[in-house]
XYZ file of C-alpha atoms in Angstrom:
367
model
C 0.000 0.000 0.000
C 1.195 3.577 -0.687
C 2.300 5.556 2.386
C 0.257 8.660 1.536
C -2.488 9.634 3.984
C -5.622 11.783 3.728
C -7.527 13.444 6.587
C -11.208 13.579 7.523
C -12.065 16.747 5.598
C -10.451 15.389 2.448
C -12.299 12.095 2.908
C -15.635 13.898 3.349
C -15.127 16.036 0.225
C -13.942 13.057 -1.820
C -16.921 10.923 -0.768
C -19.434 13.689 -1.502
C -17.970 14.425 -4.935
C -17.760 10.695 -5.676
C -21.421 10.118 -4.794
C -22.523 13.218 -6.706
C -20.663 11.869 -9.745
C -23.165 11.228 -12.499
C -26.065 10.899 -10.000
C -26.433 14.658 -9.826
C -27.681 14.970 -13.417
C -29.501 11.644 -13.899
C -33.244 11.193 -13.330
C -32.971 9.497 -9.920
C -36.192 7.787 -8.876
C -38.092 9.058 -11.921
C -39.972 5.754 -12.131
C -41.874 6.894 -9.024
C -43.042 9.981 -10.993
C -43.813 12.953 -8.716
C -42.811 10.846 -5.690
C -39.199 10.601 -6.878
C -38.143 12.905 -4.023
C -39.326 10.263 -1.518
C -36.976 7.790 -3.213
C -34.000 10.133 -2.844
C -34.750 10.893 0.810
C -35.099 7.209 1.808
C -32.230 5.779 -0.256
C -29.478 7.206 2.038
C -30.841 5.048 4.891
C -30.022 1.904 2.922
C -26.700 3.531 2.010
C -25.837 3.989 5.697
C -26.545 0.317 6.392
C -24.266 -0.777 3.550
C -21.546 1.651 4.608
C -21.699 0.233 8.161
C -20.884 -3.216 6.735
C -17.918 -1.857 4.757
C -16.696 -0.022 7.857
C -16.933 -3.073 10.135
C -14.907 -5.113 7.647
C -12.259 -2.379 7.594
C -12.110 -2.314 11.416
C -11.190 -5.987 11.430
C -8.398 -5.453 8.882
C -7.440 -1.760 9.278
C -4.173 -1.968 7.328
C -5.516 -3.883 4.324
C -7.640 -2.868 1.311
C -10.630 -4.940 0.214
C -8.658 -6.918 -2.362
C -6.199 -8.015 0.351
C -8.423 -8.820 3.336
C -10.743 -10.891 1.157
C -7.830 -13.354 0.865
C -7.471 -13.381 4.653
C -11.158 -14.214 5.036
C -11.748 -16.672 2.183
C -8.275 -18.112 1.724
C -5.584 -17.470 -0.852
C -7.161 -19.051 -3.935
C -10.854 -18.170 -3.597
C -9.892 -14.764 -2.182
C -7.620 -14.048 -5.168
C -10.464 -14.856 -7.560
C -12.844 -12.503 -5.713
C -10.128 -9.803 -5.655
C -9.638 -10.124 -9.401
C -13.392 -9.877 -9.975
C -13.527 -6.688 -7.881
C -10.742 -5.153 -9.982
C -12.708 -5.991 -13.148
C -15.822 -4.515 -11.514
C -14.034 -1.245 -10.691
C -12.739 -0.989 -14.263
C -16.179 -1.747 -15.693
C -17.978 0.906 -13.599
C -15.243 3.436 -14.437
C -15.913 2.688 -18.114
C -19.638 3.241 -17.654
C -19.143 6.606 -15.936
C -16.653 7.674 -18.613
C -19.220 6.757 -21.278
C -21.780 8.975 -19.501
C -19.367 11.919 -19.731
C -18.536 11.194 -23.388
C -22.225 11.037 -24.328
C -22.940 14.292 -22.522
C -20.114 16.086 -24.321
C -21.003 14.845 -27.809
C -24.677 15.678 -27.236
C -23.997 19.386 -26.828
C -20.652 21.233 -26.948
C -18.641 18.648 -28.922
C -21.278 17.375 -31.331
C -18.760 17.049 -34.180
C -16.031 15.404 -32.098
C -15.682 11.620 -32.118
C -16.327 9.747 -28.897
C -12.930 8.040 -29.256
C -11.090 11.382 -29.214
C -12.929 12.524 -26.087
C -12.262 9.207 -24.360
C -8.525 9.296 -25.095
C -8.179 12.890 -23.858
C -10.043 12.107 -20.641
C -8.034 8.950 -19.960
C -4.666 10.668 -20.425
C -5.739 13.315 -17.904
C -6.883 10.550 -15.541
C -3.586 8.661 -15.868
C -1.715 11.843 -14.963
C -3.965 12.390 -11.919
C -3.699 8.779 -10.735
C 0.100 8.806 -11.030
C 0.219 11.883 -8.758
C -1.396 9.808 -6.017
C -4.534 9.926 -3.900
C -3.224 12.606 -1.536
C -2.863 15.148 -4.352
C -6.208 14.012 -5.773
C -7.880 14.510 -2.368
C -6.411 18.016 -1.893
C -7.738 19.010 -5.299
C -11.075 17.493 -4.261
C -11.404 19.923 -1.334
C -11.041 22.898 -3.700
C -13.481 21.353 -6.199
C -15.959 20.658 -3.385
C -16.025 24.331 -2.357
C -16.443 25.582 -5.935
C -19.058 22.988 -6.912
C -21.109 23.413 -3.706
C -21.347 27.192 -4.135
C -22.206 26.818 -7.838
C -24.972 24.259 -7.210
C -26.436 26.467 -4.475
C -26.448 29.489 -6.810
C -28.157 27.492 -9.559
C -31.018 26.595 -7.202
C -31.293 30.299 -6.252
C -31.451 31.152 -9.980
C -34.312 28.665 -10.417
C -36.275 30.437 -7.675
C -35.517 33.957 -8.975
C -36.532 32.909 -12.504
C -39.923 31.842 -11.104
C -39.535 28.305 -12.459
C -40.715 26.484 -9.336
C -44.247 25.090 -9.693
C -45.011 23.187 -6.497
C -48.230 21.757 -7.945
C -46.081 19.345 -9.994
C -45.366 17.483 -6.742
C -49.013 16.517 -6.315
C -50.627 14.092 -5.744
C -48.294 12.535 -3.186
C -48.240 8.712 -3.110
C -50.779 8.554 -5.934
C -49.608 5.025 -6.800
C -48.761 3.918 -3.282
C -45.406 2.739 -1.958
C -44.739 -0.003 -4.515
C -43.108 2.220 -7.222
C -40.994 3.929 -4.536
C -39.687 0.664 -3.082
C -39.029 -0.617 -6.597
C -36.955 2.482 -7.360
C -35.010 2.314 -4.088
C -34.021 -1.332 -4.484
C -31.766 -1.941 -6.177
C -31.105 1.058 -8.447
C -31.080 4.017 -6.039
C -29.618 2.006 -3.184
C -26.647 0.858 -5.239
C -26.037 4.129 -7.110
C -24.510 6.106 -5.605
C -24.482 4.700 -2.049
C -23.553 1.074 -2.664
C -20.646 2.236 -4.797
C -18.986 3.329 -1.539
C -17.693 -0.257 -1.381
C -14.889 1.272 -3.436
C -13.713 3.178 -0.352
C -12.806 -0.161 1.222
C -9.727 0.205 -0.976
C -9.005 3.692 0.402
C -9.727 3.334 4.143
C -6.164 2.105 4.931
C -4.851 5.384 3.455
C -6.795 7.525 5.929
C -5.140 9.020 9.003
C -5.775 6.944 12.112
C -7.398 9.754 14.103
C -10.117 10.199 11.458
C -13.567 8.980 12.547
C -14.436 7.187 9.325
C -17.967 6.089 10.243
C -18.937 9.584 11.375
C -17.363 11.206 8.309
C -18.987 8.703 5.950
C -22.401 9.116 7.584
C -22.166 12.907 7.260
C -21.203 12.582 3.589
C -24.115 10.225 2.877
C -26.539 12.525 4.717
C -25.254 15.596 2.866
C -25.575 13.903 -0.531
C -29.020 12.510 0.285
C -30.252 15.952 1.359
C -28.935 17.711 -1.742
C -30.212 15.029 -4.153
C -33.640 15.297 -2.524
C -33.709 19.091 -2.898
C -32.418 18.791 -6.458
C -35.073 16.194 -7.351
C -37.871 18.321 -5.873
C -36.652 21.335 -7.854
C -36.402 19.347 -11.112
C -39.918 17.936 -10.662
C -41.272 21.433 -9.959
C -39.603 22.781 -13.116
C -39.959 19.936 -15.627
C -42.853 17.909 -14.269
C -42.713 14.162 -13.618
C -43.258 13.116 -17.260
C -40.540 15.321 -18.765
C -38.164 14.356 -15.956
C -38.668 10.684 -16.853
C -38.174 11.278 -20.601
C -35.137 13.553 -20.384
C -31.689 11.958 -20.708
C -30.061 14.852 -18.795
C -32.836 16.576 -16.754
C -30.452 18.989 -14.991
C -29.244 20.205 -18.369
C -32.828 20.631 -19.581
C -33.895 22.544 -16.447
C -30.997 24.999 -16.440
C -31.904 26.016 -19.992
C -35.037 27.712 -18.613
C -33.099 30.158 -16.403
C -33.679 33.773 -17.450
C -32.790 36.641 -15.109
C -33.121 40.216 -16.427
C -32.082 39.072 -19.899
C -28.535 38.809 -18.554
C -28.123 35.516 -16.663
C -29.125 32.806 -19.110
C -27.708 29.958 -21.201
C -26.001 28.304 -18.216
C -25.774 24.931 -20.009
C -21.960 25.138 -20.354
C -21.664 25.647 -16.585
C -23.661 22.479 -15.868
C -21.625 20.537 -18.417
C -18.411 21.742 -16.801
C -19.638 20.658 -13.352
C -20.650 17.241 -14.644
C -17.256 16.731 -16.302
C -15.491 17.678 -13.040
C -17.648 15.328 -10.970
C -17.417 12.504 -13.487
C -13.649 12.947 -13.674
C -13.344 12.559 -9.888
C -15.598 9.490 -9.836
C -13.739 7.752 -12.658
C -10.443 8.766 -11.049
C -11.280 7.086 -7.724
C -12.422 3.895 -9.478
C -9.282 4.035 -11.644
C -6.988 4.537 -8.633
C -8.613 1.652 -6.718
C -8.285 -0.691 -9.702
C -4.574 0.177 -9.973
C -4.016 -0.427 -6.229
C -5.879 -3.730 -6.436
C -3.937 -4.903 -9.467
C -0.568 -4.005 -7.931
C -1.460 -5.814 -4.700
C -2.927 -8.888 -6.383
C 0.050 -9.431 -8.692
C 2.647 -8.235 -6.144
C 3.776 -5.322 -8.310
C 5.489 -2.150 -7.172
C 3.668 1.092 -8.102
C 4.508 1.735 -11.745
C 3.326 3.703 -14.754
C 2.729 0.557 -16.821
C -0.200 -0.530 -14.619
C -1.788 2.925 -14.861
C -1.480 3.056 -18.646
C -2.792 -0.513 -18.994
C -5.842 0.093 -16.800
C -6.436 3.469 -18.480
C -6.345 1.878 -21.927
C -8.839 -0.800 -20.874
C -11.201 1.810 -19.388
C -11.023 3.949 -22.533
C -11.644 1.014 -24.892
C -14.417 -0.410 -22.726
C -16.236 2.932 -22.555
C -16.478 2.944 -26.351
C -17.468 -0.693 -26.977
C -19.625 -1.073 -23.859
C -22.834 -0.277 -25.785
C -23.750 0.592 -29.400
C -25.816 3.648 -28.362
C -26.497 5.809 -25.328
C -30.033 4.444 -24.970
C -28.775 0.859 -24.812
C -26.088 2.052 -22.392
C -28.797 3.530 -20.125
C -30.993 0.425 -20.396
C -28.061 -1.760 -19.433
C -27.167 0.503 -16.520
C -30.718 0.641 -15.123
C -32.143 -2.794 -15.950
C -29.203 -5.219 -15.990
C -26.151 -3.951 -14.064
C -27.931 -3.255 -10.711
C -29.378 -6.775 -10.591
C -26.390 -8.730 -11.924
C -23.348 -6.794 -10.654
C -24.219 -4.159 -8.052
C -26.179 -6.509 -5.782
C -23.377 -9.084 -5.913
C -20.389 -6.765 -5.379
C -21.990 -4.137 -3.148
C -24.362 -6.223 -1.058
C -24.006 -10.018 -1.208
C -20.210 -10.442 -1.161
C -19.520 -7.795 1.564
C -22.224 -9.241 3.838
C -20.910 -12.788 3.312
C -17.360 -11.577 3.993
C -18.536 -9.913 7.196
C -20.361 -13.051 8.372
C -17.381 -15.314 7.604
C -14.956 -12.859 9.278
C -17.090 -12.771 12.457
C -17.364 -16.573 12.522
C -13.593 -16.953 12.053
C -12.890 -14.464 14.857
C -15.322 -16.183 17.230
C -13.805 -19.562 16.371
C -10.291 -18.325 17.138
C -11.447 -16.820 20.455
C -13.165 -20.083 21.355
C -10.031 -22.112 20.603
C -7.945 -19.789 22.777
C-alpha cells in the first residue's frame, strides 16, 4: 500500500464528490413519478446500512484494502479470484461513468467530435492524476468541493428567482402507493450512488488513524441525500414528472429555462463543466482503486505501466460497452444493478462480514 495519507475533511469532500458523480444529473427515482423525491430521501438510509458493513470489515483489517483482506477471510485461492473480480468490476464501472461523460459532451458542446477522441483525452488526464497519487487528488477534491457546492447552491437560487418552481407538480403525493418507490429504491437508487462506496474499502487504509471514518462517511451520505432530494424536488417542480422521466439529462434541460433580467441565461456550459469535473473525480477514484488492487494482487510495485494498462482498458471499454447511449442507459438501469451491483456491493460484503465474524469467534473459542 502507498504511504500517503488523507484526513477527515479530504475524505468527506472526496466521498461527496464521488457520490454526486453522475447521479447529480440523472433522473434518480423518476420511475416513481412525482414521488421521486421520496426515493432520494429514503435511499441514504439503505446507504448507511451498507456503509456500516464496509466499515466493520475495515475495522477488522485496518491496514488492508478490500482486495487483500478478502484473501485473509476466504483463503488465498478463492480470495484471489474474488479480488480479481472486484478489480474488473471497478474498471467496468469506471468505463460506464466515462461513457456517460462522453455522451454528454457529444450531445452538446462537442457534437462534431468523435467519442474516441474525447475518451482518449479524458483517460490521459486521468492517468496523470492517478500517477500523482490519492493525496494530491484529495487536496484538489477539497477545492473542487467548495467551488461545486457554491455553484450548485447558486443554480437553485437562480431557479427560484426565474420563477420556475411550480409546487403543484409534486401533487398528488403517493398517488400510486409505496410499490413504485420501493421498486426504485431497491436496487437502483440504493446501489447508485451509495452502494458504490464499497470502493472506499480500498481507500480506508490510506486515511489518518485519528479520522472517525464512520462519522465522516455518515455525514457525507446525509449531505448527498439531502442535496439530491432538494435537487429532485426542484427538477420535478420545473420539468414535471413526465418530462423528468423522458429527459436523458434533466439537470441540463432545467438549467436552460433560467432567465434573469435578460442577462443571466444559457447556463448549459456551466452544468456541463460541473458534470465533467464530478465525473472525472468518480472515474479517477475507481481508476486509482483498480490500480491499487492490481498491484497488490500481482505483487507489483507502483509503476506507470499498470496505470497506462488500466487506463487503456477503461477507454476502450467505454467505447465498446454499448452501441448507443439508450442501450447504455438500459443496461445501466435494468441489468447492471441486478447482476453486478447486488453481488459486489451487497451479497459479497455481507458474506465476507459473516465469515470474518465466525472466524474471529472460532479463534477466540479455541484460545
